[in-house]
mmCIF file of C-alpha atoms in Angstrom:
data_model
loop_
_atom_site.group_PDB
_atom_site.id
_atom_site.type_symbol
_atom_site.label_atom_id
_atom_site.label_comp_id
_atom_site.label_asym_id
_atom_site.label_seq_id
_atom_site.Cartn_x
_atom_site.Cartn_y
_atom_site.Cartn_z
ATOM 1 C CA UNK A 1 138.505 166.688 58.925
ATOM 2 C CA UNK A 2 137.529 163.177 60.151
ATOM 3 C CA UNK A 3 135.470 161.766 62.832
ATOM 4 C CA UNK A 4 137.975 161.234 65.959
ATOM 5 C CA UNK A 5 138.470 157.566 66.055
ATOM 6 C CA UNK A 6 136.814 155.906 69.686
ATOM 7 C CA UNK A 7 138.194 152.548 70.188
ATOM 8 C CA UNK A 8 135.314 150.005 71.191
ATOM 9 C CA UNK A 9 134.452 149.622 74.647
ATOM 10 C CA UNK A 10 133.777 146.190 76.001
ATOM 11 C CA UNK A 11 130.380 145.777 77.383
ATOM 12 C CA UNK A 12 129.794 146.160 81.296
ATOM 13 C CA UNK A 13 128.164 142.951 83.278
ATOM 14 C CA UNK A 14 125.327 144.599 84.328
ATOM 15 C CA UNK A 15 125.334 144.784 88.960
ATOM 16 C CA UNK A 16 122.653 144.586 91.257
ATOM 17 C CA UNK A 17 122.756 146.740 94.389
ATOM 18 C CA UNK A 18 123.675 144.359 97.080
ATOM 19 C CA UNK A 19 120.087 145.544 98.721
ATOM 20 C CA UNK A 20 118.789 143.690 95.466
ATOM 21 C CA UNK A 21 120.818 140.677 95.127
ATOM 22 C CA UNK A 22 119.845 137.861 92.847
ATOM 23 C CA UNK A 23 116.926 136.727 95.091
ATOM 24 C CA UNK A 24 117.063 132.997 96.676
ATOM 25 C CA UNK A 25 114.669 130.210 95.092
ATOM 26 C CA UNK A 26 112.272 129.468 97.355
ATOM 27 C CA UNK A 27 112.229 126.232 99.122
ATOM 28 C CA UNK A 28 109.839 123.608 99.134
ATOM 29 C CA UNK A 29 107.592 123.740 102.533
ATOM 30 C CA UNK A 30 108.744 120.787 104.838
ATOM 31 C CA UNK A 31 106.002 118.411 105.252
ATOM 32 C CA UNK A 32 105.003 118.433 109.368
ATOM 33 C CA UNK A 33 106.207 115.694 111.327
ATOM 34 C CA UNK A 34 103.166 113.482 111.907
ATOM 35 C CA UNK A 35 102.095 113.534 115.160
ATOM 36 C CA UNK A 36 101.760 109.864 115.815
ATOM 37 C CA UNK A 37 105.846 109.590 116.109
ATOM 38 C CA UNK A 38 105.647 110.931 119.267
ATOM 39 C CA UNK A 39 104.433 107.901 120.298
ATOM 40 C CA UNK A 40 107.016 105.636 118.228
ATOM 41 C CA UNK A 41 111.156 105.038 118.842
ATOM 42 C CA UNK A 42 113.172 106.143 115.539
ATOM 43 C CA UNK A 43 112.995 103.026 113.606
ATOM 44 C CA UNK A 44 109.379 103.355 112.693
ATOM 45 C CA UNK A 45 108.064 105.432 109.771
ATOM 46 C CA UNK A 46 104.963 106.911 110.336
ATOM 47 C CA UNK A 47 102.491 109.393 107.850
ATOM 48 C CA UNK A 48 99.012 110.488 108.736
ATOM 49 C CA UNK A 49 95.750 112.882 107.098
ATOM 50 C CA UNK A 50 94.157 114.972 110.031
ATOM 51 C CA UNK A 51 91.379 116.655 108.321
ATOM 52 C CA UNK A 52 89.886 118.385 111.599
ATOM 53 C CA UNK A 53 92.562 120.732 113.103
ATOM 54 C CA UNK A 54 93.629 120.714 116.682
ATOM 55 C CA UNK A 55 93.973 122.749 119.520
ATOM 56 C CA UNK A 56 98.025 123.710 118.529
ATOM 57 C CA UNK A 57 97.179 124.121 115.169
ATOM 58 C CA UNK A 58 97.450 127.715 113.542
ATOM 59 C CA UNK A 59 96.255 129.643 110.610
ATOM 60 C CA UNK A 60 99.604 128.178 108.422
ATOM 61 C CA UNK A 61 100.618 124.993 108.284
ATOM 62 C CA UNK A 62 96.299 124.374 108.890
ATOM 63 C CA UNK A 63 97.786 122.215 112.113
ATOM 64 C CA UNK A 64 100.290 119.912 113.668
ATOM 65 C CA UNK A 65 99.719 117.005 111.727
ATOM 66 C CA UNK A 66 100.155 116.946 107.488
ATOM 67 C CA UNK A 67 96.629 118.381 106.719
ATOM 68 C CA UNK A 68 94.703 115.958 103.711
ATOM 69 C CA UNK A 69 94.996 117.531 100.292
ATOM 70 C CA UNK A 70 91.572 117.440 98.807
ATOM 71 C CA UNK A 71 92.531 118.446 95.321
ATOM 72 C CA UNK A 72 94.360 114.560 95.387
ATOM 73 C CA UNK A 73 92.008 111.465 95.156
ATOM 74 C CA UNK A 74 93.212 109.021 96.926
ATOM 75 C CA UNK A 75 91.691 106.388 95.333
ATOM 76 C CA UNK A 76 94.017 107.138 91.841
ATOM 77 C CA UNK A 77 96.692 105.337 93.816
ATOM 78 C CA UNK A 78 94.892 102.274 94.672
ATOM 79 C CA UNK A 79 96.531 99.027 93.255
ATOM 80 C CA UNK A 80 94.769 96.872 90.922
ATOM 81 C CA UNK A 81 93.957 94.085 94.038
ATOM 82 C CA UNK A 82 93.093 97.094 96.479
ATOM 83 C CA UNK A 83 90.351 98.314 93.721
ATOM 84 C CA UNK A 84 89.132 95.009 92.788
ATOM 85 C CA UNK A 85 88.929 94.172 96.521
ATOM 86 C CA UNK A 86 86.784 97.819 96.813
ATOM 87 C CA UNK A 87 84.587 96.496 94.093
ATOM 88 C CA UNK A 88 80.862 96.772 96.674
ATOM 89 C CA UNK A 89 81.966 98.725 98.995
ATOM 90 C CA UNK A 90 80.358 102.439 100.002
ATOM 91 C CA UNK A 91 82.029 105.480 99.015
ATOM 92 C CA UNK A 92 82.533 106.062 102.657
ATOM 93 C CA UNK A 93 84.073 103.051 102.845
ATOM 94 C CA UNK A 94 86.404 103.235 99.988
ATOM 95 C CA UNK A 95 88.112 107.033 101.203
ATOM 96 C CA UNK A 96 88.520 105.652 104.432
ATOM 97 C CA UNK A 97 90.666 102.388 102.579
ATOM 98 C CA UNK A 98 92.483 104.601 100.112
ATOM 99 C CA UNK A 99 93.453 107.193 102.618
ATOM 100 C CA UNK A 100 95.519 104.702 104.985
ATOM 101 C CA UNK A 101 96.882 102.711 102.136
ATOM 102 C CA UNK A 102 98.196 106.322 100.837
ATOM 103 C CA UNK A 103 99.560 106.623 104.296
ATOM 104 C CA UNK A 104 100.932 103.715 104.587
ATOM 105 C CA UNK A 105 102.784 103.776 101.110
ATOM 106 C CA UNK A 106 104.214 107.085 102.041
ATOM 107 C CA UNK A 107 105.198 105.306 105.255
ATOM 108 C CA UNK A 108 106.660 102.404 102.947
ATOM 109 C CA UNK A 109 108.637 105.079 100.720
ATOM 110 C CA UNK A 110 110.053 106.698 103.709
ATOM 111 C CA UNK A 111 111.534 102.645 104.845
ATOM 112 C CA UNK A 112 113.067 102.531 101.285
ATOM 113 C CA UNK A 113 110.168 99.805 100.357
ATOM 114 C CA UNK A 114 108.779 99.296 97.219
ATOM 115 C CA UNK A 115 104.988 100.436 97.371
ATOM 116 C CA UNK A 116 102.818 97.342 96.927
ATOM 117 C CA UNK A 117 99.230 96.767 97.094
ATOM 118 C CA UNK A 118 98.045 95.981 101.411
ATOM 119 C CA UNK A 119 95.146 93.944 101.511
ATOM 120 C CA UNK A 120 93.255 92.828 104.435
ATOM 121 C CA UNK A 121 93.184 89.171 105.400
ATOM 122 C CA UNK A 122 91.026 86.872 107.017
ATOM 123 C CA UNK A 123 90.790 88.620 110.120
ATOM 124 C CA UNK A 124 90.777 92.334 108.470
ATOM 125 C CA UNK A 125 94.426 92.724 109.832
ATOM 126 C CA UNK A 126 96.334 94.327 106.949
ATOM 127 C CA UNK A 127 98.576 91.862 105.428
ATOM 128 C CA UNK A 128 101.963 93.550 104.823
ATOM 129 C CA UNK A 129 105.050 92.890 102.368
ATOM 130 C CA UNK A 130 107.805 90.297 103.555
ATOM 131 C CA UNK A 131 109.997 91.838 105.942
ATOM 132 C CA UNK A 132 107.721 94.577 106.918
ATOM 133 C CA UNK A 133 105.167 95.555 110.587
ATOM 134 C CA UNK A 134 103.358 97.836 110.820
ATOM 135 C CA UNK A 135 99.666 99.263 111.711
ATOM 136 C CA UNK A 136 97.047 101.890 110.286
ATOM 137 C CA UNK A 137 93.810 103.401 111.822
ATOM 138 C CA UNK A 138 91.449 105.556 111.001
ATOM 139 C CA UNK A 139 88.735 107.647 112.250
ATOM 140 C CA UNK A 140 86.291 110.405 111.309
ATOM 141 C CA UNK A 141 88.852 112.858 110.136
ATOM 142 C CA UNK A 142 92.290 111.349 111.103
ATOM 143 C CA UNK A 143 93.738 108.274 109.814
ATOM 144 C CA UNK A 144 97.287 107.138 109.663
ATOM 145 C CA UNK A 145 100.168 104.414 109.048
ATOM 146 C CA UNK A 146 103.296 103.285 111.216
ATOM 147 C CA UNK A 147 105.672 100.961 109.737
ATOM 148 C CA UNK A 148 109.039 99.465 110.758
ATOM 149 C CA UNK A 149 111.168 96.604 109.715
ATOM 150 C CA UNK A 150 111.010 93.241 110.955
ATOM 151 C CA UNK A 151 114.442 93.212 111.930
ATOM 152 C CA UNK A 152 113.959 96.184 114.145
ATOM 153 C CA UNK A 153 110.590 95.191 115.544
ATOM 154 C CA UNK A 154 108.617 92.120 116.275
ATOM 155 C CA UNK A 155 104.930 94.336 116.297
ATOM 156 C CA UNK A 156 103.382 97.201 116.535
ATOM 157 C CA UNK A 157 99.829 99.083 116.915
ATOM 158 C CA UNK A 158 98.442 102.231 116.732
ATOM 159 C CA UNK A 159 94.865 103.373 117.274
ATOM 160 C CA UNK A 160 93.124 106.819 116.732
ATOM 161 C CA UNK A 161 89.308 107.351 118.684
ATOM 162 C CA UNK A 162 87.872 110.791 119.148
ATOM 163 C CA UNK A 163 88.278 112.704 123.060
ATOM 164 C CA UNK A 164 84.280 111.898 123.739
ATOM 165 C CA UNK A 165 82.978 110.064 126.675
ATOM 166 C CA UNK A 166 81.677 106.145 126.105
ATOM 167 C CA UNK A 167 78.390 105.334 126.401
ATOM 168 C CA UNK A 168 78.126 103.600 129.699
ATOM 169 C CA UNK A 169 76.733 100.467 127.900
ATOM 170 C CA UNK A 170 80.003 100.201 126.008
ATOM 171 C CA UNK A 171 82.293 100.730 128.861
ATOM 172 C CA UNK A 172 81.062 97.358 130.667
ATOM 173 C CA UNK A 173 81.580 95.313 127.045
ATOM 174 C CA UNK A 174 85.168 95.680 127.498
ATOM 175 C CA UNK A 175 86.422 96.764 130.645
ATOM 176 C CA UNK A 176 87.383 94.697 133.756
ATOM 177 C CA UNK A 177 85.739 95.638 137.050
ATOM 178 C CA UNK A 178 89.912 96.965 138.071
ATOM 179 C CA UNK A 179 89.778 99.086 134.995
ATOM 180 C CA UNK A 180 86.229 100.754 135.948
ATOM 181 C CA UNK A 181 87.601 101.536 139.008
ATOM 182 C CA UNK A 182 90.807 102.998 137.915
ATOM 183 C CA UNK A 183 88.719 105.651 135.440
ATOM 184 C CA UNK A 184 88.116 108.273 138.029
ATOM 185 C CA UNK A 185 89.108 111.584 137.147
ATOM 186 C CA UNK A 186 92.681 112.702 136.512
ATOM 187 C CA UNK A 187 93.266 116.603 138.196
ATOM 188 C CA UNK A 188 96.589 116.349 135.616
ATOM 189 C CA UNK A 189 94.258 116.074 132.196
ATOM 190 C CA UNK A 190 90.372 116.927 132.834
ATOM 191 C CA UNK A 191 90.625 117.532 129.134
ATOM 192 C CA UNK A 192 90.950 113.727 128.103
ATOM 193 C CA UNK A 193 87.753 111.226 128.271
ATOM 194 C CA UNK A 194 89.726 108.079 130.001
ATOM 195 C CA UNK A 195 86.960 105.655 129.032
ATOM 196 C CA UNK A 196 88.125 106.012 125.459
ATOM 197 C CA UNK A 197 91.627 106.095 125.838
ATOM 198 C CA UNK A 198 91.044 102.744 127.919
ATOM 199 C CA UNK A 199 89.326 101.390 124.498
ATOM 200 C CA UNK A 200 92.181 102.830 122.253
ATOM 201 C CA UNK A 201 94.427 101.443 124.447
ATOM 202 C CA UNK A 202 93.280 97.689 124.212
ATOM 203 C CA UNK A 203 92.473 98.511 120.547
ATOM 204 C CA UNK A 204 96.368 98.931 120.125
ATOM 205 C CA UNK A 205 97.418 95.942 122.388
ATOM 206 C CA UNK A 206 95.437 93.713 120.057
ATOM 207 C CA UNK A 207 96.868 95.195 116.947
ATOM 208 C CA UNK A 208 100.410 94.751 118.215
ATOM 209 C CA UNK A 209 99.179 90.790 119.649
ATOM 210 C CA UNK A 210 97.131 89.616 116.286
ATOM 211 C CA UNK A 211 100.277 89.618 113.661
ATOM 212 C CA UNK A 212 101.896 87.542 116.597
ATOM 213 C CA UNK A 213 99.506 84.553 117.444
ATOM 214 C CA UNK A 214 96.775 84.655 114.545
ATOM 215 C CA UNK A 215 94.527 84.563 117.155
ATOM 216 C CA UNK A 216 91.687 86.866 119.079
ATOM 217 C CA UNK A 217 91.814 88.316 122.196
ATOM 218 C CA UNK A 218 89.344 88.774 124.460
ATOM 219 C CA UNK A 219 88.646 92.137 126.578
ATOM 220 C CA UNK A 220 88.853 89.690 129.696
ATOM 221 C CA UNK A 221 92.358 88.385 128.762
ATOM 222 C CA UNK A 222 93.536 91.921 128.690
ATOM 223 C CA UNK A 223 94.200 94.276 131.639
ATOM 224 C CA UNK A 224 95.485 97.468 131.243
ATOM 225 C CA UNK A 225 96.592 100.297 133.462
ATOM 226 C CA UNK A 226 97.064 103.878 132.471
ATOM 227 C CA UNK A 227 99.781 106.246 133.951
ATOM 228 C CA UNK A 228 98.958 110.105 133.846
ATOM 229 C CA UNK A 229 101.861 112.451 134.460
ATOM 230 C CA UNK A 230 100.918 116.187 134.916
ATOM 231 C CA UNK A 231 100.768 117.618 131.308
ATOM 232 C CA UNK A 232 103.454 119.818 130.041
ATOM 233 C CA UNK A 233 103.095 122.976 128.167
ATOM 234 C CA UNK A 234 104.670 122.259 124.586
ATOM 235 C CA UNK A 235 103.227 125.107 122.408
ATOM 236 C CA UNK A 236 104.419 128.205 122.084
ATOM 237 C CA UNK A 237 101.041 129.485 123.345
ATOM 238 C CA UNK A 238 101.580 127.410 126.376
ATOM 239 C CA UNK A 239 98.658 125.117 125.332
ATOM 240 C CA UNK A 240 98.867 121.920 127.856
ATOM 241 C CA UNK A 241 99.566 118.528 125.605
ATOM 242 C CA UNK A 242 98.040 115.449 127.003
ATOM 243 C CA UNK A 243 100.597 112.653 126.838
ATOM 244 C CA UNK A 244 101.371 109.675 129.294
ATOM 245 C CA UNK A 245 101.978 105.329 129.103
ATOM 246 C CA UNK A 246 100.034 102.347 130.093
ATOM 247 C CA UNK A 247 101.204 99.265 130.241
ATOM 248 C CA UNK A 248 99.165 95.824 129.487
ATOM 249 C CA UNK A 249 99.330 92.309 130.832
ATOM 250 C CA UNK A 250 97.080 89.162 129.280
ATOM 251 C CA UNK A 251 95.328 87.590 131.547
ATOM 252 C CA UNK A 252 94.147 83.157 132.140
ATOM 253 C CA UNK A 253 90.444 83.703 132.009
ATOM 254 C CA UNK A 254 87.711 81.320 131.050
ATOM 255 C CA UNK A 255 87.324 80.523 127.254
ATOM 256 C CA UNK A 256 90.470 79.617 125.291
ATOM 257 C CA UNK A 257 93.254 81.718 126.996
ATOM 258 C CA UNK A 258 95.807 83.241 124.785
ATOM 259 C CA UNK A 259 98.695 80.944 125.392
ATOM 260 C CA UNK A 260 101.738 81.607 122.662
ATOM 261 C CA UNK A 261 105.084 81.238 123.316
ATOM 262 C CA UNK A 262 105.635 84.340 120.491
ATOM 263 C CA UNK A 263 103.726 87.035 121.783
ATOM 264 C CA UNK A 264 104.528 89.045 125.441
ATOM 265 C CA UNK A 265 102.283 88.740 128.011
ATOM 266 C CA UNK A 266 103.269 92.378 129.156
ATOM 267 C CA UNK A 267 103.142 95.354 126.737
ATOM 268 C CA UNK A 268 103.925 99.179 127.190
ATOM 269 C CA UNK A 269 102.151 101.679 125.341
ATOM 270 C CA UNK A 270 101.764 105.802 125.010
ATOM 271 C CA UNK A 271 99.217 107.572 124.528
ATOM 272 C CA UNK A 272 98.438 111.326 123.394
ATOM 273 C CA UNK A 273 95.346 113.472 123.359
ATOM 274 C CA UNK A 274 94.149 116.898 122.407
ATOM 275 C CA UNK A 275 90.610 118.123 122.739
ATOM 276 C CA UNK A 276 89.469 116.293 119.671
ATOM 277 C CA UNK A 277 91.612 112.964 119.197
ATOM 278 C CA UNK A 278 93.424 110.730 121.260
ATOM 279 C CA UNK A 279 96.252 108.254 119.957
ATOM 280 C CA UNK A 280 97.975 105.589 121.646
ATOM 281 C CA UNK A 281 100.316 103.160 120.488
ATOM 282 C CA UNK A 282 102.109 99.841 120.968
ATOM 283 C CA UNK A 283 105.415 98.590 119.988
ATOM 284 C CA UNK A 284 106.807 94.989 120.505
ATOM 285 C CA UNK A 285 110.609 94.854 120.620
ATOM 286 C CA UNK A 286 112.548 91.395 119.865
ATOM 287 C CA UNK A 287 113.038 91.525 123.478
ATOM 288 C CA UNK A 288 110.360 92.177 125.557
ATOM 289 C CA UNK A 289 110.591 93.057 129.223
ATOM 290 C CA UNK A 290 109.256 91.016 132.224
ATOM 291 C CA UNK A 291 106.502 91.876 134.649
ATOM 292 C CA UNK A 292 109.017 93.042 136.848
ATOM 293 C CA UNK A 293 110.669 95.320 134.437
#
């Protein structure tokens, strides 16, 4: 008697429980708006390195701004000019360099701009590619890049200082008598030093003038008046965040004045702060507003 004949079966896809469902591919981490486009309208591009975490920061992402990665040397991206041009200069030095030049290329990227090599010029202002404004600064562990197009903007500047108090000397180097007066203390943000934020201030003002006019200006050509609003609770935790404006006006004074028919006499900035930085930041449209405005 023969073996029964069984017909061939075809073979059965293999099914997951729907509790165990091919599993999703995990997605690449967004990289944290900088913090610095707060300050900024749309049309600029902005990266920065904060290597000392703030007050809103938290145990993951290591805080609100895109946190350095250390296992990247920053100098392997330096162009051939940028190196030779590093050639003497202290290690110190030559991080400080590399790191805003990466910012600023990733700033460059984010425009659609080829990256090229930014080299200072005369002056130490950076010299950028045709077509392109745009500002870095840096300080002990922050630095960062804003860029925009020069069809969208005629200038910009940024500035970065830590939330300590001046020395007292310093304070009467740059500020006018007005100014001094003005710095009393704010009930809205007891948290923020306004003797630096009045340097960072100017510091941003003459970033934003220089590309302009080619030409210096001096702390008594340059008046500015800070506006404090209360401060607003933006964190989940409810942690207060230090913003407001200020607005600038260039002053006749003795010396050479700044006279160009180019650059506004009457800027408006913003400013931030947290316990450890403060930013502010400058941005010159092709039409500027009048003292009245």
């Amino acid at each position: 008697m023969g073996r029964p004949h069984v017909p061939p079966t075809s073979p059965r896809r293999l099914r997951l429980p729907p509790e165990t469902a091919r599993p999703e591919r995990p997605t690449a981490r967004p990289r944290p708006v900088p913090v610095i486009t707060a300050l900024l309208p749309p049309t600029v591009r902005a990266a920065e390195v904060r290597t000392t975490p703030g007050p809103n920061s938290s145990p993951s992402p290591p805080g609100p701004t895109h946190a350095a990665n250390h296992h990247e040397d920053p100098n392997t991206t330096l162009h051939p000019e940028e190196r030779a041009h590093l050639q003497h200069a202290v290690p110190k030095r030559r991080r400080q360099f590399a790191l805003t030049r990466s910012c600023a290329r990733r700033a460059l990227h984010a425009l659609g701009a080829p990256p090229a090599p930014i080299l200072p010029g005369p002056h130490g202002a950076p010299q950028w590619p045709v077509g392109i404004v745009g500002s870095m600064t840096h300080r002990q562990g922050y630095c960062a890049a804003a860029l925009a197009r020069g069809t969208d903007l005629l200038s910009l500047g940024i500035d970065a200082e830590p939330n300590e108090p001046l020395p007292p000397a310093v304070l009467n180097t740059f500020a006018l008598p007005a100014e001094r007066d003005s710095l009393r203390p704010c009930p809205h943000h007891s948290g923020v030093h306004h003797d630096r934020l009045l340097f960072s201030a100017k510091e941003s003002v003459y970033k934003a003038w220089f590309p302009l006019t080619h030409h210096p200006l001096r702390p008594q050509h340059l008046q500015i008046r800070l506006h404090c609003p209360p401060a607003m609770p933006t964190s989940p935790t409810g942690t207060p965040s230090h913003t407001g404006t200020f607005h600038a006006r260039i002053l006749p004074g003795p010396g050479p004045a700044p006279n160009s028919p180019v650059a506004p006499h009457f800027f408006t900035g913003r400013w931030l702060a947290d316990q450890s930085l403060i930013l502010t930041a400058v941005t010159v449209p092709h039409t500027t507003p009048s003292a009245g405005q």
